[in-house]
XYZ file of C-alpha atoms in Angstrom:
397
model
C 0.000 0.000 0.000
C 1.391 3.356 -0.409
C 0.016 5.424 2.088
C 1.313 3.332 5.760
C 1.351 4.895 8.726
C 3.964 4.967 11.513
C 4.061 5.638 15.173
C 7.409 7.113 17.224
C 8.261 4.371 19.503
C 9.718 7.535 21.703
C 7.542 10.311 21.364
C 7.578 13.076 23.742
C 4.128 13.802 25.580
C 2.820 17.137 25.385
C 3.942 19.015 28.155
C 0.588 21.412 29.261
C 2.530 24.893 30.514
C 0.443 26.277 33.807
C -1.545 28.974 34.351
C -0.999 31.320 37.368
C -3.080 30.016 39.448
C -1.685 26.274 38.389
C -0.486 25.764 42.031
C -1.671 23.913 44.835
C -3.015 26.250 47.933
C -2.006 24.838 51.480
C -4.871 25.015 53.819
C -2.712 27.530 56.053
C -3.128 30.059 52.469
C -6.558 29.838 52.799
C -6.920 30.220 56.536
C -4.645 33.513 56.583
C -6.455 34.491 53.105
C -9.724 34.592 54.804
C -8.901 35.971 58.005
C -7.453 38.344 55.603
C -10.912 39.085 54.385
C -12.519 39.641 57.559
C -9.804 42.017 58.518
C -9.134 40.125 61.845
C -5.631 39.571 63.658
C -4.364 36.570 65.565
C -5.310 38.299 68.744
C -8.523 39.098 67.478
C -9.543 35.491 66.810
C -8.108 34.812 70.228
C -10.203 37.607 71.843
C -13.550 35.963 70.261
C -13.162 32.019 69.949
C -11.045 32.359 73.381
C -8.402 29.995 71.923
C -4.235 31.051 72.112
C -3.229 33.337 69.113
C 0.074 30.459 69.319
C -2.762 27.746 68.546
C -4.200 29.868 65.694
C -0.607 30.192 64.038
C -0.037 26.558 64.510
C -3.366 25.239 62.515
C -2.429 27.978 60.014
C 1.264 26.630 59.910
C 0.155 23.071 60.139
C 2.335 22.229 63.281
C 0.560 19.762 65.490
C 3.841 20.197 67.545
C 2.709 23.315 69.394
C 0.012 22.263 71.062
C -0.080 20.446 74.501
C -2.520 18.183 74.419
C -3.265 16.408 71.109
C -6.850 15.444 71.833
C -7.887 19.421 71.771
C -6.453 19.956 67.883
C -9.420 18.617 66.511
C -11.677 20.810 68.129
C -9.423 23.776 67.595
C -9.323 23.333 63.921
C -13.027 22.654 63.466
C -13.888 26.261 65.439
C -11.334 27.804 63.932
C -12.853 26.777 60.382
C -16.345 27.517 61.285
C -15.024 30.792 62.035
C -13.477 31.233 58.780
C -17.233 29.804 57.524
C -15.025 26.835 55.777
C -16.192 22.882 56.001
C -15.471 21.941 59.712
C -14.781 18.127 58.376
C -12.743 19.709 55.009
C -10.218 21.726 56.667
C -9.665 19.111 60.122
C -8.941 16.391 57.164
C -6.462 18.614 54.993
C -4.654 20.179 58.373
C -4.374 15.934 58.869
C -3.352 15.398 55.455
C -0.821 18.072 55.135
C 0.670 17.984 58.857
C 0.700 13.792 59.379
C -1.411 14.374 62.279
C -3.628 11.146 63.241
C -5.913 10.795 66.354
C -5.559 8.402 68.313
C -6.834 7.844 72.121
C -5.308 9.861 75.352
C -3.463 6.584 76.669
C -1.508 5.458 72.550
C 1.800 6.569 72.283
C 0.605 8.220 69.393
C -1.714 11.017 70.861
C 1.805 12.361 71.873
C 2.557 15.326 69.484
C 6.455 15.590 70.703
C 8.347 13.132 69.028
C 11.851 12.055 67.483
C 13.446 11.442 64.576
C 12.301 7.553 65.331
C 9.195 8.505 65.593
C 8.821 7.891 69.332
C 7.122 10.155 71.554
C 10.006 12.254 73.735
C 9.716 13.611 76.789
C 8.959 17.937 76.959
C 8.627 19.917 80.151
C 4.736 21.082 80.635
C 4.007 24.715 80.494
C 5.640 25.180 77.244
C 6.017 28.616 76.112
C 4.397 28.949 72.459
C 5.317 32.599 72.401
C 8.966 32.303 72.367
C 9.163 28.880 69.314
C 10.135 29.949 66.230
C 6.757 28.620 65.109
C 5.012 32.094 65.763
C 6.429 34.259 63.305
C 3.726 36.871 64.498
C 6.010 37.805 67.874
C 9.096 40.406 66.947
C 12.213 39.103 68.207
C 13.973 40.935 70.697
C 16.671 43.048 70.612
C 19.948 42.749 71.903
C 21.249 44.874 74.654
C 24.251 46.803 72.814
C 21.640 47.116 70.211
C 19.973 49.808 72.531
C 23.268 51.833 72.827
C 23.584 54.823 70.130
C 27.205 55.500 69.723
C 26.814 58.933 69.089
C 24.930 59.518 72.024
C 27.910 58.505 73.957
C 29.405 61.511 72.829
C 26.761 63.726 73.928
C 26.155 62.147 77.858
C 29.828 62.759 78.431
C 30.042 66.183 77.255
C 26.647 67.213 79.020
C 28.528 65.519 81.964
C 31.360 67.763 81.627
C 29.104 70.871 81.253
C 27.505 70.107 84.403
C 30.391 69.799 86.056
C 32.290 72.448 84.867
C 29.545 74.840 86.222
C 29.267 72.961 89.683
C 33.274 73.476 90.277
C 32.647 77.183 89.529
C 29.969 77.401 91.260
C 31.365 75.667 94.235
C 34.865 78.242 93.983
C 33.246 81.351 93.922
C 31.108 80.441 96.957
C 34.399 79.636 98.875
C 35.785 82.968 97.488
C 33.067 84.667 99.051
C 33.025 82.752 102.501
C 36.704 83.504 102.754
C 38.014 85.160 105.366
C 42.151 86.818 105.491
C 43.519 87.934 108.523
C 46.651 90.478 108.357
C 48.976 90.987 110.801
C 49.365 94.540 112.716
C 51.494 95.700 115.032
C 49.549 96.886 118.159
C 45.981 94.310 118.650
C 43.094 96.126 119.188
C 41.514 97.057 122.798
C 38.705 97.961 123.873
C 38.105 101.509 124.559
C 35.028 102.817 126.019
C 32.680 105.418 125.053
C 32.844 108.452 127.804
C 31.754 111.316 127.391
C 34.196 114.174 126.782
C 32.619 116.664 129.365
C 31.696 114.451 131.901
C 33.997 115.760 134.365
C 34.766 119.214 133.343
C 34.330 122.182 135.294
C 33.497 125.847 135.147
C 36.711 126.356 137.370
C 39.512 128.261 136.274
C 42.761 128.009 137.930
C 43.510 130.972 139.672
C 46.899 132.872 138.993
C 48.065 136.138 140.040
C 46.300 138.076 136.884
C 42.967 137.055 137.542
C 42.880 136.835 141.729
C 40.104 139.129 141.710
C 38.034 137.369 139.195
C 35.194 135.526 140.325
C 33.842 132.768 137.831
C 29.822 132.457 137.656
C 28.182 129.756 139.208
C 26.506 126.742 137.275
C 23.092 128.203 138.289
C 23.445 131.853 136.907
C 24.741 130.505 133.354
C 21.871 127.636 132.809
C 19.540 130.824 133.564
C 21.907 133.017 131.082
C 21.382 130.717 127.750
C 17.667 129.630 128.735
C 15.120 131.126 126.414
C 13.467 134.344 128.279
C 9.706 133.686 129.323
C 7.160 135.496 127.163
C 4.790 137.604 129.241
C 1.622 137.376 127.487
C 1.785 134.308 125.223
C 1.356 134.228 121.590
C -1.785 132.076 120.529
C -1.936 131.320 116.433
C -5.129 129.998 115.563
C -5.173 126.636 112.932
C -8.230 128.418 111.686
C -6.527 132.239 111.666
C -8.309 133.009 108.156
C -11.600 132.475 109.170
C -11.753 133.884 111.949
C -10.965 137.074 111.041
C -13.293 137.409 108.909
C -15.502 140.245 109.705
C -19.334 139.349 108.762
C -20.766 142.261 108.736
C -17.766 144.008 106.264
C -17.881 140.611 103.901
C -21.079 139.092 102.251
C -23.847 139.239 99.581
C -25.768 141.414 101.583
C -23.086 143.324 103.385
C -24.770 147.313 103.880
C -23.394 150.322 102.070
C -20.880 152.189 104.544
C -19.556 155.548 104.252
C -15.960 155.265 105.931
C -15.030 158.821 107.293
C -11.288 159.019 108.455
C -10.538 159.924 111.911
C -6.939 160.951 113.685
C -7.071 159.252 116.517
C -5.586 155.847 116.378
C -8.236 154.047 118.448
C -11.000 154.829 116.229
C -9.716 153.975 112.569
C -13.066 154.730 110.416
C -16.506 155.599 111.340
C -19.314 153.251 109.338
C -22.198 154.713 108.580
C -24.841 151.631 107.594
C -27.386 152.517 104.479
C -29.892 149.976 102.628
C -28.838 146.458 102.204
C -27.632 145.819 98.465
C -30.691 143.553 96.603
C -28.952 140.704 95.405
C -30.583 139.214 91.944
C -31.086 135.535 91.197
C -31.185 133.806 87.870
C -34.950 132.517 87.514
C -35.942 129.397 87.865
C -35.772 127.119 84.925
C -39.445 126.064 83.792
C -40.669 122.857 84.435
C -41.290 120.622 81.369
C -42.677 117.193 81.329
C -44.146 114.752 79.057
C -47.712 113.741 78.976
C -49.416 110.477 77.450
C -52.856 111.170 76.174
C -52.537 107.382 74.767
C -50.569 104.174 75.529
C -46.892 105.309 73.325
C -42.954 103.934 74.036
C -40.951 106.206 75.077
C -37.091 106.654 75.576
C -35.153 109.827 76.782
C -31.431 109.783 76.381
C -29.030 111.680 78.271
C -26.242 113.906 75.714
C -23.896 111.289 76.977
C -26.213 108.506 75.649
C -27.534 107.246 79.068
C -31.265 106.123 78.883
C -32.761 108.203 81.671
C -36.551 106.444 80.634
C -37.414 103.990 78.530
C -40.947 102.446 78.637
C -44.606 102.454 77.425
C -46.631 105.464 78.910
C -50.064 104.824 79.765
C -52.944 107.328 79.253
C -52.736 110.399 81.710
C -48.921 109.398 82.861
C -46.559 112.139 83.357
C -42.638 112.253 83.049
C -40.841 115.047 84.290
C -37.776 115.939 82.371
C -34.970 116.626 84.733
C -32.622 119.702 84.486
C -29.131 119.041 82.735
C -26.502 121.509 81.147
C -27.010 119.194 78.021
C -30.940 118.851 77.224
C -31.782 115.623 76.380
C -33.333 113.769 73.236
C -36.761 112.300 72.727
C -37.732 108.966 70.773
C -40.974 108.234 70.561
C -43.124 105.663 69.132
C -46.340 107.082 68.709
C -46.001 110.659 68.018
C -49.811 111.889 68.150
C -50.143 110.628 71.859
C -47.333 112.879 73.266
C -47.573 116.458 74.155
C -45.322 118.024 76.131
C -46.085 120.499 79.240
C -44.433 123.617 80.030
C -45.321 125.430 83.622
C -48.685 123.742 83.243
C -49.209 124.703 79.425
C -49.372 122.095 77.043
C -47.713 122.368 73.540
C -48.081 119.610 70.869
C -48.010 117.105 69.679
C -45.069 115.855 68.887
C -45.928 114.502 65.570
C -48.696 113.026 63.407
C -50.383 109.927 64.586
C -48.708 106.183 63.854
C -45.126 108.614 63.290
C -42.375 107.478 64.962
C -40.066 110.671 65.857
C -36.634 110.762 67.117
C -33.888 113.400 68.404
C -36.139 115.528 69.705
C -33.978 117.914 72.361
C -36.040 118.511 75.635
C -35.240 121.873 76.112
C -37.980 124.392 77.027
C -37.047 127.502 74.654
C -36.421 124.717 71.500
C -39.712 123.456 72.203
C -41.760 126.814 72.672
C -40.159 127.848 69.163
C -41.068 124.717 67.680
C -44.351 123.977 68.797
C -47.686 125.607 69.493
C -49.881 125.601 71.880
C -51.627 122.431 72.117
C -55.533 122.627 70.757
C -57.928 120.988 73.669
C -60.979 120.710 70.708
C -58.954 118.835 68.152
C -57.935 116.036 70.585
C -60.395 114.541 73.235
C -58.151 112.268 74.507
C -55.872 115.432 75.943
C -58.675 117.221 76.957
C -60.195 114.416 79.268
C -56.453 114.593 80.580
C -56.506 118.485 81.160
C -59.533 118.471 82.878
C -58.643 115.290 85.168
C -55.015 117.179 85.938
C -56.913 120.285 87.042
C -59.850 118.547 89.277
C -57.135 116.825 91.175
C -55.065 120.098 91.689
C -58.310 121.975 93.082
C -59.110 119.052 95.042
C-alpha cells in the first residue's frame, strides 16, 4: 500500500505549561487568606473564639507540635474553620493530610505530638512557652542589649557631663571665694576703749593765777539761767483756723450794707461806718418745668447727651414724666407721636408729631420746644382734653 502509517516508539508527551493560578493552595493560604478578608488579627480570633493566638498560628502553619494536648487539635481546627465559615470536616482532614497528624486515644503513644526522629514520643517539660518557638512568626524578636546603645549619644552624655560639672566646680569656687576670710597681721591688737563722754567731768573752774585773783567765775546756776530762752509775758496764741476767723461778717457778704468810711486821727478809732440799705442781690430765675404727657398708651425713651437712657418704657394714658434739668438737654424717641404732648409750667404744647409717626432726636429743652411747637388745641384732641380736665380737678381738690 502506499500510504502506511507509523508511530514514534519515543515520542515526547505534550507538556501542558500552567496557568498562574496552576499551584496547589495549602490550607494555612486559605486560613490567613480569609482571616485576611474579615480584617481580623491573631489576637482578634483569640479575643472571640477564646483559643491562644500560638494555637491559631499553629493550625495555620500546620504544626501539630505546638500544642499540649493532642486530643484538643481537633476541636481547635473545626472552630477555627467555622469561624473562617469553611467545612469543619474539610479543613480538620487537609490540616491531617498536610501535617501527618492522626488521632488516636489519650493513653496510645501516638496522641503524643512531641516526638523524634524515630518517631517515638520524647519527653517535653509542661508549660511550654508557644510565644517564644520559632513557630510564631507573628512575635518580633527581641533586641539585643548593645543594640539599645547609640554611639553617638555617647558623645553627647559625656560632654553634658562635663558641662555640668564644669559649672558645679565654679559654682562651688566662687562660693568659697566669698566665705573667705584673710587675717593680716598689725602691730599693736586692738583694745577695747570705752565710750565716755568728753565733758563728763569738766568744770566751770579756772585756775587761779596772780592776773585774775580778783576774778570771780559764775556759778553753774546763773549761766543755765543766762542761755535759757526768756519767758514770754503774754503768750502768743496762732489759731489753725486764723483766716476764718478774722473774717468780719458784717464788712464781707452778699448782703453786706453800704458804709460811708469817714477818716478819723485818733488811732483808736480807725473809720466811722455809717450803715445805708442792704444791696438787693438778683437771682437767675428758675428754669421752667417741662414734662411729658401720654394722652394714649406710646414707648418712650429719653437719652441723656452722653447717651444714658434716663426712661425707657410704654406710657399709659394720663402718665406724666418730668424731664430733669441738665446743662445738656436731652433727646426724645418716641413711638407714637400723636399721643405725646409736652407740658411747660402747666401749658401744654403739641403734639409731637402726626399719629402712627415714629419721631426721634427731639432735644427737651424748654425755649427749643416753645419755638417749635404751638400751643396744644384741647378741641382737636379729646383724649388730651379728658387729661386736662382730670389734671386740674385733682389740683383743686
Amino acid at each position: 500500500m502506499i500510504g502506511k502509517t507509523f508511530k514514534r516508539v519515543n515520542a515526547p508527551e505534550d507538556v501542558k505549561a500552567k496557568g498562574f493560578d496552576d499551584f496547589e493552595l495549602r490550607l494555612g493560604d486559605l486560613m490567613r487568606g480569609e482571616r485576611a478578608t474579615m480584617g481580623k488579627s491573631l489576637l482578634d480570633v483569640q479575643r472571640e473564639l477564646k483559643i491562644k493566638a500560638a494555637y491559631i498560628a499553629a493550625i495555620e502553619n500546620a504544626d501539630p507540635s505546638a500544642f499540649d494536648t493532642p486530643g484538643f487539635i481537633a476541636g481547635y481546627v473545626r472552630s477555627y474553620a467555622r469561624y473562617l465559615r469553611m467545612e469543619p470536616d474539610q479543613a480538620f482532614a487537609t490540616f491531617c493530610k498536610e501535617s501527618g497528624f492522626a488521632t488516636a486515644h489519650g493513653m496510645s503513644a501516638e496522641a503524643s505530638s512531641l516526638q523524634g526522629k524515630s518517631g517515638e514520643p520524647i519527653s517535653a517539660p509542661l508549660g511550654k512557652d508557644i510565644f517564644s518557638g520559632s513557630a510564631t512568626p507573628f512575635i518580633p524578636a527581641g533586641d539585643a542589649v548593645m543594640a539599645q546603645f547609640e554611639p553617638r549619644a555617647i558623645g553627647s552624655v559625656m560632654v553634658l557631663i562635663a558641662l555640668i560639672g564644669g559649672l558645679g566646680y565654679g559654682g562651688w569656687t566662687v562660693l568659697q571665694e566669698i566665705q573667705k576670710v584673710q587675717f593680716a597681721p598689725v602691730e599693736q591688737s586692738p583694745v577695747v576703749v570705752a565710750e565716755l563722754d568728753p565733758l563728763s567731768g569738766a568744770t566751770n573752774s579756772v585756775e587761779t593765777s596772780d592776773a585774775l585773783a580778783g576774778f570771780s567765775t559764775p556759778s553753774n546756776e546763773a549761766l543755765n539761767r543766762l542761755y535759757r530762752p526768756q519767758a514770754l509775758d503774754v503768750p502768743v496764741l496762732v489759731a489753725r483756723d486764723a483766716p476764718i476767723s478774722t473774717l468780719n461778717p458784717g464788712l464781707i457778704g452778699s448782703i453786706t450794707p453800704t458804709a460811708d468810711i469817714v477818716p478819723d486821727t485818733t488811732v483808736a478809732e480807725s473809720a466811722t461806718v455809717v450803715p445805708h440799705a442792704p444791696a438787693i442781690q438778683v437771682v437767675e430765675p428758675d428754669v421752667p418745668e417741662l414734662q411729658l404727657v401720654a394722652v394714649r398708651p406710646a414707648w418712650v425713651r429719653v437719652r441723656s447727651a452722653d447717651g444714658a437712657v434716663i426712661f425707657e418704657g410704654v406710657m399709659a394714658p394720663g402718665e406724666n414724666f418730668v424731664v430733669p434739668s441738665t446743662e445738656e438737654p436731652a433727646t426724645l424717641r418716641v413711638g407714637e407721636s400723636g399721643a405725646m404732648y409736652f407740658a411747660v409750667n402747666g401749658v401744654h404744647y403739641g403734639p409731637v408729631g402726626r399719629k402712627g409717626v415714629v419721631t426721634s432726636n427731639v432735644a427737651l429743652q424748654a425755649d427749643s420746644l416753645l419755638e417749635n411747637y404751638a400751643v396744644a388745641d384741647l378741641t382737636a384732641d379729646d383724649d388730651l382734653a379728658e387729661v386736662v380736665r382730670v389734671a386740674e380737678n385733682s389740683t383743686s381738690e
